[in-house]
Every structure is written in structure tokens, then in C-alpha cells.
mmCIF file of C-alpha atoms in Angstrom:
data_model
loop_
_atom_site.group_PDB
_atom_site.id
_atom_site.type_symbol
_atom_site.label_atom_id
_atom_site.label_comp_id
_atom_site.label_asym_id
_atom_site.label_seq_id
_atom_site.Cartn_x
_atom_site.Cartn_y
_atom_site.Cartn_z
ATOM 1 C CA UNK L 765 0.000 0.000 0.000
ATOM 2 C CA UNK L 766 1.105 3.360 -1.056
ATOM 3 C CA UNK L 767 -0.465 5.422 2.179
ATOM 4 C CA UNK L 768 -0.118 9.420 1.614
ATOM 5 C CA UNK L 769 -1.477 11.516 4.115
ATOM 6 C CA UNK L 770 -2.541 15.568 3.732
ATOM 7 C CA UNK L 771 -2.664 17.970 6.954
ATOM 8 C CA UNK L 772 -4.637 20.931 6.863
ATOM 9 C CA UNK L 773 -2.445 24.065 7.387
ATOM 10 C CA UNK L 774 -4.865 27.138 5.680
ATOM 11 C CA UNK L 775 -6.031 29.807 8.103
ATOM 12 C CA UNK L 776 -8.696 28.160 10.113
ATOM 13 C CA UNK L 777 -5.735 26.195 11.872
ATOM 14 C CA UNK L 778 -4.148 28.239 14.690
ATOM 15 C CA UNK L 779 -0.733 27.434 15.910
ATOM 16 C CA UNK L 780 -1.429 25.128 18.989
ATOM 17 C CA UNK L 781 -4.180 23.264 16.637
ATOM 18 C CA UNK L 782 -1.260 22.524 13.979
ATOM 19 C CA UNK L 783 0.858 21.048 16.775
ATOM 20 C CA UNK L 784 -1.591 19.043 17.739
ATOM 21 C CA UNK L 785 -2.065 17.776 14.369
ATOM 22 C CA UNK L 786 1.638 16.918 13.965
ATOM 23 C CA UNK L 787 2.320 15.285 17.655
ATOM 24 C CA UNK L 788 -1.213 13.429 17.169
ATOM 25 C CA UNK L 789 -0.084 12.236 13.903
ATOM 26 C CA UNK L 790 3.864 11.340 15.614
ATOM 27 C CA UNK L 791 2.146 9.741 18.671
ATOM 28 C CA UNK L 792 -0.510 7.529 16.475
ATOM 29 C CA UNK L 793 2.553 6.476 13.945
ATOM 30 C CA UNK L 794 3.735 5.353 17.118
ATOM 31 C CA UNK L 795 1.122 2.844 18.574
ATOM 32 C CA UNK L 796 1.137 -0.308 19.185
ATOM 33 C CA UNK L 797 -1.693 -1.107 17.104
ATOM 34 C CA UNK L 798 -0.574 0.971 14.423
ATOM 35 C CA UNK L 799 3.006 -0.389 14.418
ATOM 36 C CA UNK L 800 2.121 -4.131 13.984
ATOM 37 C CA UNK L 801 -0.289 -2.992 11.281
ATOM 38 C CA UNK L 802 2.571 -1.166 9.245
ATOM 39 C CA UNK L 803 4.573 -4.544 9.884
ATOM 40 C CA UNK L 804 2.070 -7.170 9.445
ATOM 41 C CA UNK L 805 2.613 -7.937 5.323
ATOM 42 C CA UNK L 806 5.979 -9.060 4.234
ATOM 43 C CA UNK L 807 5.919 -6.457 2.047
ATOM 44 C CA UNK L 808 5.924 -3.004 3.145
ATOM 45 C CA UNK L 809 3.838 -0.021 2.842
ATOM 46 C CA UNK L 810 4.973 3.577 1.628
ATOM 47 C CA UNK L 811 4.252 6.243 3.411
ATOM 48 C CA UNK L 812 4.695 10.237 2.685
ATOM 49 C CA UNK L 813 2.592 13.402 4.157
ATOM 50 C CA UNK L 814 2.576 16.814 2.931
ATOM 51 C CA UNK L 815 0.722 19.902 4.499
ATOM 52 C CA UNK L 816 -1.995 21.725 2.188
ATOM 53 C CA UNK L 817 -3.830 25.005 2.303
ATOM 54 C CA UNK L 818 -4.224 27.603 -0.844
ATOM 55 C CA UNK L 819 -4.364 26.817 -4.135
ATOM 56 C CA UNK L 820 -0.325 26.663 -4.656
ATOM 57 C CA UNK L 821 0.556 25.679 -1.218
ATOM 58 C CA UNK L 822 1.355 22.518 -0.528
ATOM 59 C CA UNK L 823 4.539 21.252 1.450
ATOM 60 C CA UNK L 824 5.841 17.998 1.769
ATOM 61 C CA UNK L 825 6.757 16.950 5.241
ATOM 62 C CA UNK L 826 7.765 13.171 4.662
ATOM 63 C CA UNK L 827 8.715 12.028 1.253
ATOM 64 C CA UNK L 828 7.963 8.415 0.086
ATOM 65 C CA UNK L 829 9.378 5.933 2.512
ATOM 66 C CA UNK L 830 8.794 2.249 2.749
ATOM 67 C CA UNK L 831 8.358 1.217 6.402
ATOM 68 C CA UNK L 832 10.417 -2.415 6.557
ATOM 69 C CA UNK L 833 11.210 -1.780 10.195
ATOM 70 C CA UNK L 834 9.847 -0.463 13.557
ATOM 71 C CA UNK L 835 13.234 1.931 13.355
ATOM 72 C CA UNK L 836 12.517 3.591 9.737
ATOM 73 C CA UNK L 837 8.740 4.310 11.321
ATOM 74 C CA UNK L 838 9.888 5.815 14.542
ATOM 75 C CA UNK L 839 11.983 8.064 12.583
ATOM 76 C CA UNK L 840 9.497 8.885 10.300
ATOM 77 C CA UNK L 841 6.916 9.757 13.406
ATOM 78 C CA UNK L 842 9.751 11.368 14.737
ATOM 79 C CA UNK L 843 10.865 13.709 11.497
ATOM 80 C CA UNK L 844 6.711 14.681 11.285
ATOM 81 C CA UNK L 845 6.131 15.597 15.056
ATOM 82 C CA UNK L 846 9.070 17.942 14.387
ATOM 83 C CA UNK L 847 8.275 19.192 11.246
ATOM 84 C CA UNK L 848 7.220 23.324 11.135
ATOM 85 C CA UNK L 849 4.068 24.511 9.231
ATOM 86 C CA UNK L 850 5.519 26.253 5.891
ATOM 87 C CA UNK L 851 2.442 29.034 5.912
ATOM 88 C CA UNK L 852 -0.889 30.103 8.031
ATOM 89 C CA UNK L 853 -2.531 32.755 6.200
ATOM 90 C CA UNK L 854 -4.112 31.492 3.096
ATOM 91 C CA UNK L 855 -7.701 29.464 2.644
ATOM 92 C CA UNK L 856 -8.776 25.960 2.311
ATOM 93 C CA UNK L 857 -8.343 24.996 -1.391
ATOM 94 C CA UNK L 858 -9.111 21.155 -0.501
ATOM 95 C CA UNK L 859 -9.651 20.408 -4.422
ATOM 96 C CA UNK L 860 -6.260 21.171 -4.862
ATOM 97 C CA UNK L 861 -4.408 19.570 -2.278
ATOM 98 C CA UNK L 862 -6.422 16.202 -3.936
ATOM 99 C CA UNK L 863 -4.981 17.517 -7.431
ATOM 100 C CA UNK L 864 -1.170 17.811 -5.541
ATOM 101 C CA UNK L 865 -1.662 13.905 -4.777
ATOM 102 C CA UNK L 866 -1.480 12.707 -8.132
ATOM 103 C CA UNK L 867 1.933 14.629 -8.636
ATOM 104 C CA UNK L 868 2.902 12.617 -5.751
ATOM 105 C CA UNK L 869 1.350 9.089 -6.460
ATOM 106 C CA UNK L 870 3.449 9.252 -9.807
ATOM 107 C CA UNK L 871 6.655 9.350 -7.259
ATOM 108 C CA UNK L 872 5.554 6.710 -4.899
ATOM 109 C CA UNK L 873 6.897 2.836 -5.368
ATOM 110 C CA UNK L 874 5.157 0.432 -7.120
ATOM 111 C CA UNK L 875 1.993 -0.657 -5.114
ATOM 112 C CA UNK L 876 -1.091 -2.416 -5.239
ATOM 113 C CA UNK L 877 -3.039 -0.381 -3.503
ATOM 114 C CA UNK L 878 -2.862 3.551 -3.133
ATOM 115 C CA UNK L 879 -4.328 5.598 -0.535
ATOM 116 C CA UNK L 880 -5.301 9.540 -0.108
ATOM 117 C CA UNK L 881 -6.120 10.526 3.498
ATOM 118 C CA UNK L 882 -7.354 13.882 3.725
ATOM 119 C CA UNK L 883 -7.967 15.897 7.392
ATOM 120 C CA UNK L 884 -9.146 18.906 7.720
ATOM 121 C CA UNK L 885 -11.745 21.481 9.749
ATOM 122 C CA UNK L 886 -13.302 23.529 6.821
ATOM 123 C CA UNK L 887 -14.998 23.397 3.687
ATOM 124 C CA UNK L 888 -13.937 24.302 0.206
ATOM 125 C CA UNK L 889 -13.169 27.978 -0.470
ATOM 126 C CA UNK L 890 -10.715 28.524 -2.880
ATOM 127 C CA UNK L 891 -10.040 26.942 -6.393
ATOM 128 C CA UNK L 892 -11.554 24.167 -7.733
ATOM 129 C CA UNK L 893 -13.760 21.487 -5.917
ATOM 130 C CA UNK L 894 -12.914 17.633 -4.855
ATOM 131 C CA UNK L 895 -14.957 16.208 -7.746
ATOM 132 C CA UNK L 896 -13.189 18.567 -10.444
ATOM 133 C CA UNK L 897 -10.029 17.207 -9.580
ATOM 134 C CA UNK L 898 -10.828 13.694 -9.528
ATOM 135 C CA UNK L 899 -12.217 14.672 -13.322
ATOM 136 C CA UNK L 900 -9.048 15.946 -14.476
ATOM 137 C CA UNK L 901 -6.252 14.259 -12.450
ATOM 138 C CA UNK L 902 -5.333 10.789 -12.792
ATOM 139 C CA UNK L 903 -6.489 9.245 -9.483
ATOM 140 C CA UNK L 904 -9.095 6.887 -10.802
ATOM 141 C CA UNK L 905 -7.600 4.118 -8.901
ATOM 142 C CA UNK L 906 -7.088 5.738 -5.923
ATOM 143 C CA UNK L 907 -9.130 5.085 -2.649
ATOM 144 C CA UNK L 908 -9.620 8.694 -0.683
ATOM 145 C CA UNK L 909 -10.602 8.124 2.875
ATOM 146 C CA UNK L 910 -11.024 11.563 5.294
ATOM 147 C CA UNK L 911 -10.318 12.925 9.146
ATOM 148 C CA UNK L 912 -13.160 15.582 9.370
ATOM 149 C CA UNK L 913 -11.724 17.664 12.342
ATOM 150 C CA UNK L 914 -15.619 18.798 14.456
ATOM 151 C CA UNK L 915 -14.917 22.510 15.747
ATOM 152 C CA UNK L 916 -18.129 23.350 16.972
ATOM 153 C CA UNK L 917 -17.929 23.637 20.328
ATOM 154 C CA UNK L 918 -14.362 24.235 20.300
ATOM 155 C CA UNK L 919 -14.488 27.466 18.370
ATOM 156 C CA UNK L 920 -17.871 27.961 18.158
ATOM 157 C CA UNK L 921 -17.705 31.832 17.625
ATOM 158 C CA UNK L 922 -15.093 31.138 14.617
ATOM 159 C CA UNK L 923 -17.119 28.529 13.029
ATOM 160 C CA UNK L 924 -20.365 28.798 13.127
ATOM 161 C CA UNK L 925 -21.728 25.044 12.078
ATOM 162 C CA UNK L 926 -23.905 21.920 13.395
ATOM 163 C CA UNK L 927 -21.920 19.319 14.969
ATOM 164 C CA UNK L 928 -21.332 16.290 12.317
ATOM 165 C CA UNK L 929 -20.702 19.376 9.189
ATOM 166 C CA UNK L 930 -17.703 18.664 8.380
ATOM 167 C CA UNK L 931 -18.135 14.846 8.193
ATOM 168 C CA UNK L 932 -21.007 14.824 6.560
ATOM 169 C CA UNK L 933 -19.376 17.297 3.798
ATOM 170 C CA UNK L 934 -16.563 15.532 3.360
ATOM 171 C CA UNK L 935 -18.458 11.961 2.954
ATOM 172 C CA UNK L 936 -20.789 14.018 0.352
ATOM 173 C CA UNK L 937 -17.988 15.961 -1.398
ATOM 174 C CA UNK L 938 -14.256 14.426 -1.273
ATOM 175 C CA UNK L 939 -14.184 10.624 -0.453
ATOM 176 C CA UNK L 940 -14.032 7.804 -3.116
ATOM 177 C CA UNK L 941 -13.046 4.388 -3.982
ATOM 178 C CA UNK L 942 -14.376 0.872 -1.927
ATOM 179 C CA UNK L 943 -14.623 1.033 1.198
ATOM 180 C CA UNK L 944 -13.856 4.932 1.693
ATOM 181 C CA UNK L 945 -15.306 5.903 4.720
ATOM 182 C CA UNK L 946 -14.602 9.280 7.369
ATOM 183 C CA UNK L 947 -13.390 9.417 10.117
ATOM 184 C CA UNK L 948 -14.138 12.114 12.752
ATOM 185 C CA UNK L 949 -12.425 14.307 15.300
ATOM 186 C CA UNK L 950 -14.142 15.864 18.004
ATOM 187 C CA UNK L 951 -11.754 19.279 17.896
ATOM 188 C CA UNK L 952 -7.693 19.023 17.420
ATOM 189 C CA UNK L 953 -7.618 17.485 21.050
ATOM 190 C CA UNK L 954 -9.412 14.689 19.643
ATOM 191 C CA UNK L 955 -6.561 14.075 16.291
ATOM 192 C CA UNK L 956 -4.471 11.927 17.923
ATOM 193 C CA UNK L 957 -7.130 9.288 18.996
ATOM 194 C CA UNK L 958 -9.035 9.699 15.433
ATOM 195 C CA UNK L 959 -6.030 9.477 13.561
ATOM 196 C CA UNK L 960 -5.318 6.242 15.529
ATOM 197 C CA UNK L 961 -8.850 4.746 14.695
ATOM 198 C CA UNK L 962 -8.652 6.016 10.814
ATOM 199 C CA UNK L 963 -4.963 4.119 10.402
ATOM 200 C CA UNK L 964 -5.746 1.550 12.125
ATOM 201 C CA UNK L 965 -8.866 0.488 10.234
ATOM 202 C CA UNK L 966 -7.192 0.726 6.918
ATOM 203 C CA UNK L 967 -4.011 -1.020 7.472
ATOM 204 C CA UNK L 968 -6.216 -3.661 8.709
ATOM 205 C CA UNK L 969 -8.545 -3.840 5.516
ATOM 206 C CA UNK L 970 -5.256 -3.816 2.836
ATOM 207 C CA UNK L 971 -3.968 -6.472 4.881
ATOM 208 C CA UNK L 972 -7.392 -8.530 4.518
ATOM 209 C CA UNK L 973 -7.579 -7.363 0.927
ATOM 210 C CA UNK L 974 -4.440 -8.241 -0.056
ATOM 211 C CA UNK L 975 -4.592 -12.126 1.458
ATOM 212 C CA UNK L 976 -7.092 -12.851 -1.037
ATOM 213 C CA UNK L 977 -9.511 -15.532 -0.858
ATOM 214 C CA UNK L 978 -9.128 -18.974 1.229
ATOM 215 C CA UNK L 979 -8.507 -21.621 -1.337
ATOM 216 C CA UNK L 980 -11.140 -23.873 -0.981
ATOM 217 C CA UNK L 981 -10.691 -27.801 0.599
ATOM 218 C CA UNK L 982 -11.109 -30.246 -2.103
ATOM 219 C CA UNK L 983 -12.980 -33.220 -1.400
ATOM 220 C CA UNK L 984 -11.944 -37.219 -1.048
#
């Protein structure tokens, strides 16, 4: 599995809220659960995670790495929970951090399965929309799961939504592929454990999907 995963960085997401995106992420590459997942298949995953916002700014924080060994992943949670935000002052063009992910799916390894994870708090408002880019970028074969990051109640006088929004936008407007499904957040406190949940579910399908059927027992 080729497993690329997008942060939201635009303007919505104040400092402390970005850190807890990046140690959430560190600490859940770091779990048990989500360890023996990574380490489960003989063969390994790829991994790589880049940071989004406007319509030109996206930043790659871990380029493509295939996790063989406990070490390489620790590093790799270790390289993203230091990593720095490259901006924090332009909007949330979400269908163009999905375009950015076919520039970066052309660099990945050889896979047989290839994975977008999207998280964010806010809707499209810059650029083109989710569904325009999967109409003119390659990622017909690509599965698109989401983290929909609930604010309400958190920031409730800087976004002014119901609780379950963002999930249900984001189940309605950017996931695709079998099996794509969200995965929610209640507010940044809450990445870390969602994150955990999200990762954990899918390395545990790919696994099951890549086994393949039982043969069947032939008869005496």
C-alpha cells in the first residue's frame, strides 16, 4: 500500500491546533496497534505526508518511505512531530491539495493499492472542488478516505456550524473508492485518537484485501 497523508495548514488552523495535528499524527505512527499494522505484510507499505492550504501551497513533510522496520517508522513519526508549518494565512483549497496527490502518487513505489487521506476542519473555499479534480487528475484508482476535524464547540464563535458538518461534507464531497469511509475528530484534542482509529482500520482492511480468498478444501 502506497499510504499518503494531507494535513490541513490554511487559516482556520491556529498554531497550537497545527501542533496538535503533527504530535497526534507522531504519537498515532507510534502505537502499538498501528506499528504491527505497518509490519504485518511481508511487504511493506509507503508512506509520505505533505501539508496543504491555498491553491499553490502545498509542502511535503515526509517524502515516500517504505516502512520495513519499527526503526525507519519511529523516525518517520519522529521527522513529522518535528516538522514546522511552511504558511498560516491562506484558505482551504481542498480540491487542490487532492490535485497535488497525483503529482505525488506518480513518485511513490510500485503498489497495489494507493491511498489519499485527507484531514481537515473547513470546507472548500478557494479553487476548484474535490470532484473537479478527480475529473481531471489521474487518481481513478485511488481510494480517498477523510479525518473531518468537528470545531463546533471548540471554536464555536469562529465557526459557526452543526456538529457532524464537516463529516457529513466531506463523505458528500471528497471521499471515493471501496470502502472509503470518514473518520471524525471531536476538535484538534481529539486528532491523535481519530487518527489512531482512521490508520488503524485501513491497514487492517489492505492487509485482509491483499490475502485474497481462502482456497477452498477439495474433497476425497
Amino acid at each position: 500500500m502506497a499510504l499518503l497523508l494531507a494535513l490541513d495548514v490554511s487559516s482556520s488552523v491556529d498554531g497550537d491546533e497545527d501542533a496538535l495535528q503533527r504530535l497526534g499524527l507522531a504519537a498515532a505512527l507510534t502505537a502499538p496497534e498501528i506499528q504491527s499494522g505497518f509490519l504485518s505484510d511481508a511487504r511493506p507499505a509507503a508512506l509520505a505526508v505533505y501539508e496543504w492550504s491555498g491553491r499553490h501551497k502545498q509542502k511535503t513533510l515526509l517524502d515516500w518511505t517504505l516502512i520495513e522496520t519499527r526503526q525507519i517508522l519511529n523516525e518517520s513519526a519522529a521527522k513529522l512531530g518535528l516538522s514546522k508549518r511552511g504558511t498560516s494565512e491562506f484558505p482551504t483549497a481542498l480540491g487542490h491539495a487532492v490535485g497535488h496527490a497525483a503529482t505525488l502518487f506518480r513518485q511513490a513505489p510500485a503498489c497495489d493499492v494507493q491511498v489519499l487521506d485527507v484531514s481537515g476542519d473547513g470546507e472548500n473555499n478557494d479553487g476548484f472542488t474535490p470532484k473537479q479534480a478527480y475529473a481531471a487528475f489521474p487518481l481513478d484508482g485511488v481510494i480517498v478516505n477523510a479525518l473531518a476535524i468537528e470545531t463546533f464547540g471548540v471554536k464555536a464563535a469562529d465557526f459557526a456550524a452543526r456538529p457532524g458538518d464537516m463529516t457529513d461534507y466531506y463523505r458528500r464531497e471528497l471521499i471515493k473508492g471501496p470502502d472509503a469511509f470518514v473518520e471524525t475528530a471531536k476538535g484538534f484534542e481529539d486528532f491523535e485518537n481519530a487518527m489512531r482509529r482512521k490508520l488503524s482500520r485501513e491497514l487492517s482492511v489492505t492487509v485482509i484485501g491483499q490475502a485474497g480468498p481462502r482456497p477452498t478444501k477439495k474433497s476425497n
